[in-house]
Every structure is written in C-alpha cells, then in structure tokens.
Amino acid sequence: MSPIDVAVVALLGGILGLDTVGFPQAMLSRPIVAATLGGALVGSAEQGLLVGAALELFAIETLPFGASRYPEWGSSSVVGGALLASRPEGEPGSLTFSVLVALVVAWAGGWSMMQLRRFNARRARRRLESLAAGNRRAVMELQLGGLTADLLRGFVLTAVAVSAAFPLQQAVLQQWSLGAPVSRAVVVGVAAGVALGATFKLFHNVPGFAWQFMVGLAAGVLALLAV
Amino acid sequence: MNERKDVPLRVRLAMLLRLLAVQGSWNYETMVGTGIGFCLEPALRLLPGGARGERYRNALARECEYFNAHPYLCAVAVGALARAELDGEPRERIERFRTALCGPLGALGDRLVWASFLPLSSVAALLAFGLGAGPVVVTLTFLALYNFGHMALRIWGLETGLRRGLSVAQALAAPALQRAPMRLGQLAAALAGMALPLALHRLIGPGRALLGVVLLAVLAAGFALARLRGRVEGWKAAVLVLTGFVLLGVLA
C-alpha cells in the first residue's frame, strides 16, 4: 500500500472511530458497515462485507455501557475489510487473518479510548475555573478538542494497524499450509459460537426466549433448505 | 416563576445537532457533564440578558457539572433542563432534578438501546446477509433500521423534555416505554435464531464440507460461553483460538 492509500484508509478509520462514541453514534462503526466501507475503499465491497459479517457475529456481545471498556469496532473493522479486500477471493487463510487482525485492533482501540477519556479529564480539570464561571469558550474548546482528539485517535490507530498488517499478511499467507475449507470453517465456527453465546447472554431473561429462538431457528433452517 | 418561553425551531434544531456530539468530551470525572452544557447552550442564550448575561453564565456553569446517562436519552435531560432554566425554576430544584435524572435515563437507555435495539438491528442485517443480499442492501438494512429508532428516540426525548420540564419522569414511566426492551428482546431472539444458520451458511463458503463438525463446535462454544455468563468475553477467547490457528496454519 502506498502512503496515500494508507492515509485514505486511515481517514475512513478515523471517521468511523469517531462515530463509536464521539459523533454521531449512528453505528456507522458497526463491523457490518465499517468493514464493508473499508473493503469498498480498497476495491471489493463484497469481500469487506464478508469480513464485516464475521466480525458482526463477535460484536453482538459488545454492550457499550458508559465507563466500561469495550472493543472499538469502527477503526478495526475498516482495517479488517481493507485487508481481505486486497487479497484474491477464496484465498486460504485470508479471512482468518483479517478477522484476527481486526479483533486485535479492536482491543487496541478499546485501550486507546480509555486513554482519550483520561486525556479529556485532564483538559477538563485545567478548565474547571472557567467552567464554574460559565465560560462558553471553555465549553466549546473542551467539546471540539475532544472530538478532534477522537478523530486523530482513530486515524493514527488505523494508519499504524494498516502499515503493520499488510506486510505481515503477505508473509503469513505465503506460508499458509492449510486448505480453504478448514481455514474458513474454523473462523466462521468460532464467530458463530460467540454469537450464539451472546444471544443467550443478552436475551435469556426475556420471557419466552427459548421458544422465540427455536421458532426463529426453525424458520432459518427451513429458509436454508429452500435456498 | 417567569412566563413559559417558546423555544424557536432553529434553537431546537441546534440542540438536536449538538446532541449528536453530546459525548464529545466524555471523561471519567464529569462524564457527559460538559456535553450537556454544550447541548443546552443555544437555549440558554434565550435567557434574559442573552449570552452575556449573568443568568446565562450561572446556568451554563450549573449544566456543565457531572452528569451521566445514556447518550441518546440525554436528549430528555437536555430538553427538560432547558425548560426548567427558561421557566426560571430555583437553582436547588434544578440541581436536585439533574441528579435524580441520571439513574433512570442510564438504566432505561442501556436496556432499550444497547441490550435490545442494537442487537436487533445487528441480527436483522445478518439475516439480510444470510439471505444473500449484497453490500448495499445489507448496510442500508442496518443503518436505516437502527437510525430510524435512534433519531426518533433523540427527537422524542428533546421534544418531551421541552414540553414537560421537571415533570418529565411521567413520560419515562409510560408502560409502552418500559415494556419496549422486552418486546424488542423477543423479536431479536427470534431474528437471531433465523439469522445465525443463514449467515453461517453463507460465510462458511468452501468450508461447507465440514458443516456438521462446525455446527457441533458452534453449539459447544455457545453453550460454554452461555454457562460462563460474562466471566469470559467471547471475542477475547476468540483472539486466543484464532492466534493458535494462524500459528498452526503457518508452521504446520
């Protein structure tokens, strides 16, 4: 990838990283959207969608409650989508590697969001007197400064991840020795297992959960047989 | 108390736009406090004396203090606090009300949005994917469904807050709103049951030959994670499993 390509992908990662919490929280940062956009930017929205759907299965269990630490899916999914879209369709190991990198970047993104929250707290502490005096400028500086820092956070995270992961992907896939069926089956099995566990964790308290889920499952299996 | 003041449409739109950035300076000390002041600011300019007046500065200082709630339902707080400030409610009453709002808005928002509506939108998009839809249809399914609910909640919150002021708690206690997380959860459970096999089938591609083994593994992993009930996060366990698998793929 050329530096310009990295910058363009990083800009998308920055914008979608900002969406996670800062602005506008429209869930453009969900994997199924962000990875598709990342893939489209590199030339294959279809490949981006594939990794986005796999990551979305992991993301079902993420509950972004206030102060808790959770994976940052926006920037990481852009990286995952861009990685898979840069490889030939169906290449053994490529989906596995893209998903793994996206999960690691999501973890790093969660850590970087915590650092940003501490940074925002330091900035707010320095302006306590101005805030207590009802100074409009202090409020604007804090808010716009926080948004800018969040955008930069996502940009830098994506740029570093893309710069490191593309050469690593090349090296890993050159050495990959397992066949396409088993490579794909493992990553999809792991993702679906996490999604199944998350569904139970989220909804087991809902009255009639087992029935609702089983009826849905039966309809899904029937649709599968029909297709 | 002053006469009830109308909030012009342009001010309400400015507040709504700012609400999209309410968490812009989120931090571990004041949480979303500064964001609440930021969103209320256009309405506070309507106070006697305008943006240079003492009432404006006092109100802005008060509204930038600690506050924590679900970001979408902050709209309810912003609307109700704007109404209270414009109606000239006593400072102590506004501060008590502000403190009392945090818990209910946080709890309702977390249950309604993060634990119900977001997973519902997610499985609806996965269902579209499993049924063979392309990138545009899948992403639009998710974004249209989610943001219809998201924006409706923000607009409803701001308007209800502005209309009801300090008595906004009655609106939050409405049975339909309290029951919504359960209803959405039931729908999400059914859609998840439908989406999972279809999405798995499309994703697995060349691995279909191993579908039986994969299904058994999925059931075992799902059961194990469900039994552990939050003690292990699935995505973290997945990082370990996939790292081992990638090493195997390279070194075998």
Short mmCIF file of C-alpha atoms in Angstrom, two decimals:
data_model
loop_
_atom_site.label_atom_id
_atom_site.label_comp_id
_atom_site.label_asym_id
_atom_site.label_seq_id
_atom_site.Cartn_x
_atom_site.Cartn_y
_atom_site.Cartn_z
CA MET A 1 0.00 0.00 0.00
CA SER A 2 1.28 3.46 -0.87
CA PRO A 3 1.38 6.15 1.85
CA ILE A 4 -1.58 7.86 0.14
CA ASP A 5 -3.61 4.63 0.22
CA VAL A 6 -2.75 4.22 3.91
CA ALA A 7 -3.82 7.83 4.58
CA VAL A 8 -7.15 7.35 2.79
CA VAL A 9 -7.95 4.13 4.69
CA ALA A 10 -6.80 5.78 7.94
CA LEU A 11 -9.10 8.76 7.33
CA LEU A 12 -12.05 6.38 7.00
CA GLY A 13 -10.86 4.59 10.16
CA GLY A 14 -10.67 7.96 11.94
CA ILE A 15 -14.19 8.98 10.90
CA LEU A 16 -15.70 5.62 11.86
CA GLY A 17 -13.67 5.51 15.09
CA LEU A 18 -15.16 8.90 15.95
CA ASP A 19 -18.65 7.50 15.34
CA THR A 20 -18.16 4.85 18.04
CA VAL A 21 -18.69 7.36 20.87
CA GLY A 22 -17.98 10.98 19.86
CA PHE A 23 -20.08 11.88 16.80
CA PRO A 24 -22.73 10.99 15.63
CA GLN A 25 -23.04 7.47 17.15
CA ALA A 26 -25.13 6.40 14.16
CA MET A 27 -23.41 2.98 14.31
CA LEU A 28 -21.57 3.53 11.05
CA SER A 29 -18.84 1.99 13.19
CA ARG A 30 -20.55 -1.41 13.43
CA PRO A 31 -18.45 -4.07 11.69
CA ILE A 32 -21.07 -4.92 9.08
CA VAL A 33 -20.96 -1.30 7.85
CA ALA A 34 -17.36 -0.28 8.62
CA ALA A 35 -15.68 -3.37 7.13
CA THR A 36 -17.84 -3.12 4.01
CA LEU A 37 -16.77 0.52 3.57
CA GLY A 38 -13.13 -0.41 4.23
CA GLY A 39 -13.35 -3.17 1.62
CA ALA A 40 -15.06 -0.87 -0.89
CA LEU A 41 -12.25 1.66 -0.49
CA VAL A 42 -9.65 -0.97 -1.41
CA GLY A 43 -11.71 -2.30 -4.31
CA SER A 44 -14.10 -5.00 -3.08
CA ALA A 45 -17.17 -4.14 -1.02
CA GLU A 46 -18.22 -7.81 -1.29
CA GLN A 47 -15.04 -9.02 0.45
CA GLY A 48 -15.45 -6.24 3.02
CA LEU A 49 -18.98 -7.44 3.69
CA LEU A 50 -17.73 -10.98 4.26
CA VAL A 51 -15.29 -9.95 6.99
CA GLY A 52 -17.88 -7.45 8.31
CA ALA A 53 -20.48 -10.19 8.77
CA ALA A 54 -17.95 -12.40 10.57
CA LEU A 55 -16.96 -9.52 12.89
CA GLU A 56 -20.61 -8.59 13.45
CA LEU A 57 -21.11 -12.06 14.95
CA PHE A 58 -18.44 -11.19 17.53
CA ALA A 59 -19.83 -7.68 18.07
CA ILE A 60 -23.31 -8.88 19.14
CA GLU A 61 -21.97 -9.46 22.65
CA THR A 62 -20.49 -5.93 22.94
CA LEU A 63 -22.56 -3.73 25.22
CA PRO A 64 -21.03 -0.22 25.12
CA PHE A 65 -22.14 0.75 28.64
CA GLY A 66 -20.82 4.16 29.75
CA ALA A 67 -17.49 3.88 31.52
CA SER A 68 -16.84 0.20 30.73
CA ARG A 69 -14.04 -0.86 28.40
CA TYR A 70 -15.20 -2.45 25.17
CA PRO A 71 -13.69 -3.17 21.75
CA GLU A 72 -13.63 -0.28 19.28
CA TRP A 73 -15.16 -1.83 16.19
CA GLY A 74 -15.11 1.20 13.83
CA SER A 75 -11.40 1.59 13.03
CA SER A 76 -10.67 -2.12 13.48
CA SER A 77 -13.37 -3.22 11.02
CA VAL A 78 -12.05 -0.79 8.40
CA VAL A 79 -8.64 -2.48 8.78
CA GLY A 80 -10.21 -5.97 8.54
CA GLY A 81 -12.26 -5.04 5.46
CA ALA A 82 -9.28 -3.43 3.71
CA LEU A 83 -7.07 -6.45 4.44
CA LEU A 84 -9.45 -9.04 2.99
CA ALA A 85 -10.37 -6.85 0.01
CA SER A 86 -6.71 -6.66 -1.00
CA ARG A 87 -6.47 -10.47 -1.44
CA PRO A 88 -7.90 -12.76 -4.15
CA GLU A 89 -11.36 -14.17 -3.35
CA GLY A 90 -11.35 -17.50 -1.53
CA GLU A 91 -7.60 -17.48 -0.75
CA PRO A 92 -6.99 -19.93 2.13
CA GLY A 93 -6.31 -18.21 5.44
CA SER A 94 -7.13 -14.68 4.26
CA LEU A 95 -10.46 -14.38 6.14
CA THR A 96 -8.95 -15.93 9.26
CA PHE A 97 -6.02 -13.49 9.26
CA SER A 98 -8.25 -10.43 8.54
CA VAL A 99 -10.63 -11.32 11.37
CA LEU A 100 -7.78 -11.95 13.81
CA VAL A 101 -6.11 -8.61 12.98
CA ALA A 102 -9.44 -6.77 13.31
CA LEU A 103 -10.04 -8.34 16.75
CA VAL A 104 -6.56 -7.32 17.95
CA VAL A 105 -7.03 -3.76 16.61
CA ALA A 106 -10.47 -3.63 18.30
CA TRP A 107 -8.77 -4.47 21.59
CA ALA A 108 -6.12 -1.76 20.99
CA GLY A 109 -8.90 0.65 20.05
CA GLY A 110 -10.68 0.00 23.35
CA TRP A 111 -7.45 0.77 25.19
CA SER A 112 -6.95 3.97 23.17
CA MET A 113 -10.48 5.14 24.03
CA MET A 114 -9.65 4.81 27.73
CA GLN A 115 -6.53 6.95 27.22
CA LEU A 116 -8.66 9.52 25.41
CA ARG A 117 -11.10 9.64 28.34
CA ARG A 118 -8.18 10.30 30.72
CA PHE A 119 -6.84 12.97 28.36
CA ASN A 120 -10.29 14.63 28.28
CA ALA A 121 -10.40 14.55 32.10
CA ARG A 122 -7.03 16.33 32.33
CA ARG A 123 -8.23 19.00 29.88
CA ALA A 124 -11.46 19.46 31.84
CA ARG A 125 -9.54 19.78 35.12
CA ARG A 126 -7.41 22.58 33.68
CA ARG A 127 -10.58 24.48 32.76
CA LEU A 128 -12.52 23.94 35.99
CA GLU A 129 -12.47 27.62 36.95
CA SER A 130 -13.63 28.75 33.52
CA LEU A 131 -16.41 26.14 33.56
CA ALA A 132 -17.52 27.21 37.04
CA ALA A 133 -17.72 30.79 35.73
CA GLY A 134 -20.00 29.70 32.87
CA ASN A 135 -17.42 30.48 30.20
CA ARG A 136 -18.85 29.49 26.81
CA ARG A 137 -15.42 29.36 25.18
CA ALA A 138 -14.16 26.77 27.66
CA VAL A 139 -17.16 24.53 26.91
CA MET A 140 -16.60 24.80 23.13
CA GLU A 141 -12.85 24.15 23.47
CA LEU A 142 -13.43 21.03 25.55
CA GLN A 143 -16.09 19.64 23.26
CA LEU A 144 -14.43 20.37 19.92
CA GLY A 145 -10.98 19.45 21.26
CA GLY A 146 -12.32 16.09 22.48
CA LEU A 147 -13.91 15.36 19.10
CA THR A 148 -10.71 16.28 17.24
CA ALA A 149 -8.61 14.11 19.55
CA ASP A 150 -11.00 11.18 18.99
CA LEU A 151 -10.78 11.61 15.20
CA LEU A 152 -6.97 11.66 15.44
CA ARG A 153 -7.01 8.60 17.70
CA GLY A 154 -8.90 6.55 15.11
CA PHE A 155 -6.73 7.90 12.28
CA VAL A 156 -3.43 7.01 13.97
CA LEU A 157 -4.71 3.62 15.14
CA THR A 158 -5.86 2.69 11.62
CA ALA A 159 -2.69 4.03 9.97
CA VAL A 160 -0.42 2.05 12.32
CA ALA A 161 -2.54 -1.10 12.02
CA VAL A 162 -2.73 -0.99 8.22
CA SER A 163 1.00 -0.24 7.87
CA ALA A 164 1.91 -3.19 10.10
CA ALA A 165 -0.75 -5.68 8.99
CA PHE A 166 -0.37 -5.54 5.20
CA PRO A 167 3.27 -6.78 5.08
CA LEU A 168 2.51 -9.27 7.86
CA GLN A 169 -0.48 -10.59 5.90
CA GLN A 170 1.72 -11.08 2.85
CA ALA A 171 4.24 -13.07 4.90
CA VAL A 172 1.63 -15.18 6.71
CA LEU A 173 -0.39 -16.10 3.63
CA GLN A 174 2.74 -17.07 1.69
CA GLN A 175 3.49 -19.63 4.39
CA TRP A 176 -0.15 -20.75 4.89
CA SER A 177 -0.37 -24.53 4.61
CA LEU A 178 -4.00 -25.37 5.49
CA GLY A 179 -6.72 -25.81 2.89
CA ALA A 180 -9.53 -23.33 2.19
CA PRO A 181 -12.35 -25.46 3.73
CA VAL A 182 -10.75 -25.90 7.15
CA SER A 183 -9.40 -22.32 7.20
CA ARG A 184 -12.85 -20.91 6.61
CA ALA A 185 -14.67 -23.43 8.84
CA VAL A 186 -12.59 -22.58 11.92
CA VAL A 187 -13.01 -18.80 11.80
CA VAL A 188 -16.72 -18.98 10.97
CA GLY A 189 -17.31 -21.64 13.64
CA VAL A 190 -15.61 -19.51 16.30
CA ALA A 191 -17.58 -16.39 15.26
CA ALA A 192 -20.93 -18.22 15.23
CA GLY A 193 -20.18 -19.83 18.61
CA VAL A 194 -19.53 -16.40 20.14
CA ALA A 195 -22.74 -15.07 18.56
CA LEU A 196 -24.78 -17.97 19.94
CA GLY A 197 -23.37 -17.46 23.44
CA ALA A 198 -24.02 -13.70 23.17
CA THR A 199 -27.64 -14.26 22.12
CA PHE A 200 -28.24 -16.38 25.20
CA LYS A 201 -26.43 -13.91 27.50
CA LEU A 202 -28.43 -10.96 26.15
CA PHE A 203 -31.89 -12.44 25.97
CA HIS A 204 -32.14 -15.39 28.36
CA ASN A 205 -34.16 -13.23 30.77
CA VAL A 206 -36.70 -12.27 28.10
CA PRO A 207 -40.00 -14.14 28.72
CA GLY A 208 -40.35 -16.98 26.21
CA PHE A 209 -36.74 -16.65 25.00
CA ALA A 210 -36.29 -20.35 24.25
CA TRP A 211 -39.49 -20.53 22.20
CA GLN A 212 -38.78 -17.32 20.28
CA PHE A 213 -35.27 -18.51 19.47
CA MET A 214 -36.34 -22.04 18.48
CA VAL A 215 -39.14 -20.75 16.22
CA GLY A 216 -36.64 -18.41 14.56
CA LEU A 217 -34.12 -21.22 14.22
CA ALA A 218 -36.71 -23.49 12.59
CA ALA A 219 -37.62 -20.73 10.14
CA GLY A 220 -33.93 -20.14 9.40
CA VAL A 221 -33.25 -23.82 8.74
CA LEU A 222 -36.34 -24.06 6.50
CA ALA A 223 -35.21 -20.99 4.56
CA LEU A 224 -31.79 -22.58 4.20
CA LEU A 225 -33.31 -25.77 2.79
CA ALA A 226 -35.48 -23.73 0.43
CA VAL A 227 -32.49 -21.71 -0.81
CA MET B 1 -41.56 31.94 38.15
CA ASN B 2 -41.33 33.56 34.67
CA GLU B 3 -43.88 33.15 31.88
CA ARG B 4 -43.30 29.96 29.81
CA LYS B 5 -40.99 30.79 26.89
CA ASP B 6 -41.25 29.18 23.43
CA VAL B 7 -38.09 27.59 22.09
CA PRO B 8 -37.79 28.53 18.39
CA LEU B 9 -37.34 25.75 15.82
CA ARG B 10 -33.80 26.89 14.88
CA VAL B 11 -32.76 26.59 18.54
CA ARG B 12 -34.31 23.13 18.85
CA LEU B 13 -32.50 22.04 15.67
CA ALA B 14 -29.21 23.41 17.01
CA MET B 15 -29.75 21.46 20.24
CA LEU B 16 -30.59 18.29 18.30
CA LEU B 17 -27.46 18.63 16.16
CA ARG B 18 -25.31 19.19 19.24
CA LEU B 19 -26.88 16.16 20.90
CA LEU B 20 -25.20 14.02 18.24
CA ALA B 21 -21.89 15.15 19.81
CA VAL B 22 -23.01 15.07 23.44
CA GLN B 23 -20.18 12.64 24.31
CA GLY B 24 -17.50 14.70 22.53
CA SER B 25 -15.52 15.35 25.73
CA TRP B 26 -16.64 12.24 27.70
CA ASN B 27 -14.27 11.63 30.60
CA TYR B 28 -14.04 9.71 33.90
CA GLU B 29 -14.58 12.81 36.08
CA THR B 30 -17.51 14.84 34.75
CA MET B 31 -18.68 12.02 32.42
CA VAL B 32 -21.06 13.65 29.92
CA GLY B 33 -21.48 16.85 32.00
CA THR B 34 -19.73 19.28 29.66
CA GLY B 35 -21.66 17.75 26.77
CA ILE B 36 -24.96 18.57 28.49
CA GLY B 37 -23.86 22.20 28.87
CA PHE B 38 -22.75 22.21 25.22
CA CYS B 39 -26.18 20.95 24.03
CA LEU B 40 -28.15 23.32 26.28
CA GLU B 41 -26.14 26.39 25.33
CA PRO B 42 -28.29 27.51 22.34
CA ALA B 43 -31.39 27.51 24.60
CA LEU B 44 -29.60 29.35 27.42
CA ARG B 45 -28.98 32.27 25.05
CA LEU B 46 -32.75 32.89 25.27
CA LEU B 47 -32.43 33.77 28.99
CA PRO B 48 -32.85 37.45 29.95
CA GLY B 49 -29.56 39.26 29.23
CA GLY B 50 -28.62 36.83 26.42
CA ALA B 51 -25.22 35.15 26.12
CA ARG B 52 -23.50 37.95 28.10
CA GLY B 53 -25.97 37.91 30.96
CA GLU B 54 -25.41 36.61 34.48
CA ARG B 55 -28.29 34.12 34.28
CA TYR B 56 -26.71 32.59 31.15
CA ARG B 57 -23.31 32.18 32.84
CA ASN B 58 -24.82 30.76 36.05
CA ALA B 59 -26.96 28.29 34.12
CA LEU B 60 -24.10 27.20 31.83
CA ALA B 61 -21.82 26.62 34.84
CA ARG B 62 -24.52 24.53 36.57
CA GLU B 63 -25.25 22.44 33.46
CA CYS B 64 -21.56 21.58 32.85
CA GLU B 65 -21.25 19.76 36.16
CA TYR B 66 -21.11 15.95 36.50
CA PHE B 67 -23.83 14.10 34.59
CA ASN B 68 -24.12 10.53 33.41
CA ALA B 69 -26.87 8.92 31.34
CA HIS B 70 -27.38 7.01 28.15
CA PRO B 71 -26.24 9.29 25.28
CA TYR B 72 -29.49 9.07 23.30
CA LEU B 73 -31.68 9.71 26.35
CA CYS B 74 -29.53 12.72 27.27
CA ALA B 75 -31.99 14.41 24.87
CA VAL B 76 -34.70 14.05 27.55
CA ALA B 77 -32.42 15.69 30.13
CA VAL B 78 -31.36 18.48 27.77
CA GLY B 79 -34.98 19.29 26.87
CA ALA B 80 -36.23 19.18 30.46
CA LEU B 81 -33.30 21.21 31.82
CA ALA B 82 -33.71 23.82 29.08
CA ARG B 83 -37.38 24.14 30.01
CA ALA B 84 -36.53 24.43 33.71
CA GLU B 85 -33.86 27.10 33.11
CA LEU B 86 -36.11 29.10 30.78
CA ASP B 87 -39.02 28.87 33.23
CA GLY B 88 -36.76 30.28 35.95
CA GLU B 89 -37.02 27.31 38.30
CA PRO B 90 -34.96 27.74 41.51
CA ARG B 91 -31.31 26.62 41.29
CA GLU B 92 -31.64 23.99 44.05
CA ARG B 93 -34.63 22.41 42.35
CA ILE B 94 -32.80 22.17 39.01
CA GLU B 95 -29.75 20.64 40.65
CA ARG B 96 -31.82 18.03 42.52
CA PHE B 97 -33.71 17.18 39.34
CA ARG B 98 -30.46 16.90 37.38
CA THR B 99 -29.04 14.44 39.91
CA ALA B 100 -32.24 12.40 40.02
CA LEU B 101 -32.38 12.00 36.22
CA CYS B 102 -29.03 10.20 35.81
CA GLY B 103 -30.07 6.76 37.08
CA PRO B 104 -33.38 6.29 35.22
CA LEU B 105 -32.06 7.66 31.92
CA GLY B 106 -28.99 5.43 32.12
CA ALA B 107 -30.87 2.27 33.06
CA LEU B 108 -33.67 2.70 30.52
CA GLY B 109 -31.28 3.65 27.69
CA ASP B 110 -28.95 0.73 28.34
CA ARG B 111 -31.81 -1.78 28.35
CA LEU B 112 -33.69 -0.21 25.45
CA VAL B 113 -30.85 0.60 23.07
CA TRP B 114 -27.60 -1.25 23.88
CA ALA B 115 -29.16 -4.51 25.11
CA SER B 116 -32.20 -4.69 22.80
CA PHE B 117 -32.45 -2.40 19.78
CA LEU B 118 -28.78 -2.51 18.71
CA PRO B 119 -28.60 -6.36 18.78
CA LEU B 120 -31.97 -6.46 16.99
CA SER B 121 -30.65 -4.23 14.17
CA SER B 122 -27.47 -6.28 14.07
CA VAL B 123 -29.26 -9.63 13.62
CA ALA B 124 -31.63 -8.06 11.06
CA ALA B 125 -28.58 -7.07 8.97
CA LEU B 126 -27.10 -10.56 9.43
CA LEU B 127 -30.41 -12.04 8.29
CA ALA B 128 -30.29 -9.90 5.13
CA PHE B 129 -26.69 -11.09 4.62
CA GLY B 130 -27.69 -14.73 5.17
CA LEU B 131 -30.49 -14.39 2.62
CA GLY B 132 -27.89 -13.41 0.02
CA ALA B 133 -28.22 -9.61 -0.05
CA GLY B 134 -25.28 -7.59 -1.39
CA PRO B 135 -23.19 -4.95 0.41
CA VAL B 136 -25.55 -2.03 -0.30
CA VAL B 137 -28.72 -3.81 0.86
CA VAL B 138 -27.09 -5.24 4.00
CA THR B 139 -25.54 -1.96 5.16
CA LEU B 140 -28.68 0.03 4.33
CA THR B 141 -30.87 -2.50 6.17
CA PHE B 142 -28.78 -1.99 9.29
CA LEU B 143 -28.35 1.78 9.03
CA ALA B 144 -31.97 2.55 8.08
CA LEU B 145 -33.47 0.36 10.81
CA TYR B 146 -31.08 1.46 13.55
CA ASN B 147 -31.10 5.16 12.76
CA PHE B 148 -34.86 5.32 12.39
CA GLY B 149 -35.07 4.24 16.03
CA HIS B 150 -32.01 6.22 17.11
CA MET B 151 -33.13 9.56 15.68
CA ALA B 152 -36.77 9.01 16.70
CA LEU B 153 -35.60 8.47 20.29
CA ARG B 154 -33.46 11.62 20.31
CA ILE B 155 -36.21 13.78 18.76
CA TRP B 156 -38.87 12.35 21.09
CA GLY B 157 -36.59 12.89 24.08
CA LEU B 158 -35.83 16.51 23.28
CA GLU B 159 -39.44 17.42 22.49
CA THR B 160 -40.83 15.58 25.52
CA GLY B 161 -38.27 17.20 27.79
CA LEU B 162 -39.03 20.67 26.44
CA ARG B 163 -42.77 20.11 26.81
CA ARG B 164 -42.80 18.54 30.26
CA GLY B 165 -39.85 20.17 32.01
CA LEU B 166 -39.41 18.97 35.58
CA SER B 167 -42.34 16.56 35.29
CA VAL B 168 -40.69 14.54 32.51
CA ALA B 169 -40.45 11.47 34.78
CA GLN B 170 -44.12 10.67 33.97
CA ALA B 171 -43.22 10.26 30.29
CA LEU B 172 -40.33 7.94 31.18
CA ALA B 173 -42.64 5.78 33.27
CA ALA B 174 -45.07 5.21 30.36
CA PRO B 175 -45.87 1.45 30.19
CA ALA B 176 -45.12 1.28 26.45
CA LEU B 177 -41.60 2.62 27.01
CA GLN B 178 -40.96 0.34 29.98
CA ARG B 179 -42.17 -2.74 28.05
CA ALA B 180 -40.25 -1.88 24.86
CA PRO B 181 -36.95 -3.60 25.85
CA MET B 182 -38.79 -6.90 26.49
CA ARG B 183 -40.71 -6.75 23.20
CA LEU B 184 -37.59 -5.84 21.23
CA GLY B 185 -35.69 -8.63 23.02
CA GLN B 186 -38.31 -11.21 21.99
CA LEU B 187 -38.13 -10.05 18.37
CA ALA B 188 -34.33 -10.05 18.46
CA ALA B 189 -34.26 -13.60 19.87
CA ALA B 190 -36.47 -14.87 17.02
CA LEU B 191 -34.47 -12.99 14.38
CA ALA B 192 -31.19 -14.26 15.87
CA GLY B 193 -32.46 -17.84 15.62
CA MET B 194 -33.30 -17.23 11.98
CA ALA B 195 -30.16 -15.26 11.06
CA LEU B 196 -27.47 -17.46 12.62
CA PRO B 197 -27.81 -20.58 10.40
CA LEU B 198 -28.30 -18.50 7.25
CA ALA B 199 -25.32 -16.20 7.95
CA LEU B 200 -23.14 -19.17 8.92
CA HIS B 201 -24.07 -20.97 5.71
CA ARG B 202 -23.12 -18.01 3.51
CA LEU B 203 -19.95 -17.18 5.43
CA ILE B 204 -18.54 -20.68 5.51
CA GLY B 205 -18.27 -20.88 1.69
CA PRO B 206 -15.71 -23.58 0.82
CA GLY B 207 -15.91 -24.94 4.39
CA ARG B 208 -19.41 -26.38 3.77
CA ALA B 209 -17.89 -29.83 3.56
CA LEU B 210 -17.21 -29.52 7.30
CA LEU B 211 -20.61 -28.05 8.17
CA GLY B 212 -21.64 -30.87 10.55
CA VAL B 213 -18.45 -30.57 12.63
CA VAL B 214 -18.73 -26.77 12.63
CA LEU B 215 -22.34 -26.89 13.86
CA LEU B 216 -21.33 -29.14 16.75
CA ALA B 217 -18.43 -26.81 17.59
CA VAL B 218 -20.74 -23.77 17.45
CA LEU B 219 -23.22 -25.42 19.83
CA ALA B 220 -20.42 -26.41 22.22
CA ALA B 221 -18.82 -22.93 22.16
CA GLY B 222 -22.20 -21.17 22.52
CA PHE B 223 -23.17 -23.43 25.41
CA ALA B 224 -19.81 -22.91 27.17
CA LEU B 225 -19.98 -19.11 26.79
CA ALA B 226 -23.59 -19.05 27.96
CA ARG B 227 -22.71 -21.12 31.03
CA LEU B 228 -19.84 -18.78 31.88
CA ARG B 229 -22.29 -15.81 31.79
CA GLY B 230 -19.92 -12.91 31.24
CA ARG B 231 -16.92 -14.29 33.13
CA VAL B 232 -15.25 -14.77 29.74
CA GLU B 233 -15.79 -12.43 26.81
CA GLY B 234 -16.24 -14.44 23.64
CA TRP B 235 -14.22 -12.13 21.41
CA LYS B 236 -11.21 -12.31 23.74
CA ALA B 237 -11.35 -16.10 23.82
CA ALA B 238 -11.62 -15.97 20.01
CA VAL B 239 -8.37 -13.99 19.77
CA LEU B 240 -6.56 -16.82 21.59
CA VAL B 241 -8.13 -19.57 19.47
CA LEU B 242 -7.51 -17.76 16.17
CA THR B 243 -3.92 -16.84 17.11
CA GLY B 244 -3.23 -20.51 17.76
CA PHE B 245 -4.90 -21.45 14.48
CA VAL B 246 -2.91 -18.89 12.47
CA LEU B 247 0.33 -20.19 14.02
CA LEU B 248 -0.74 -23.71 13.10
CA GLY B 249 -1.53 -22.58 9.54
CA VAL B 250 1.90 -21.02 9.15
CA LEU B 251 4.05 -23.58 10.98
CA ALA B 252 2.31 -26.86 10.09
#
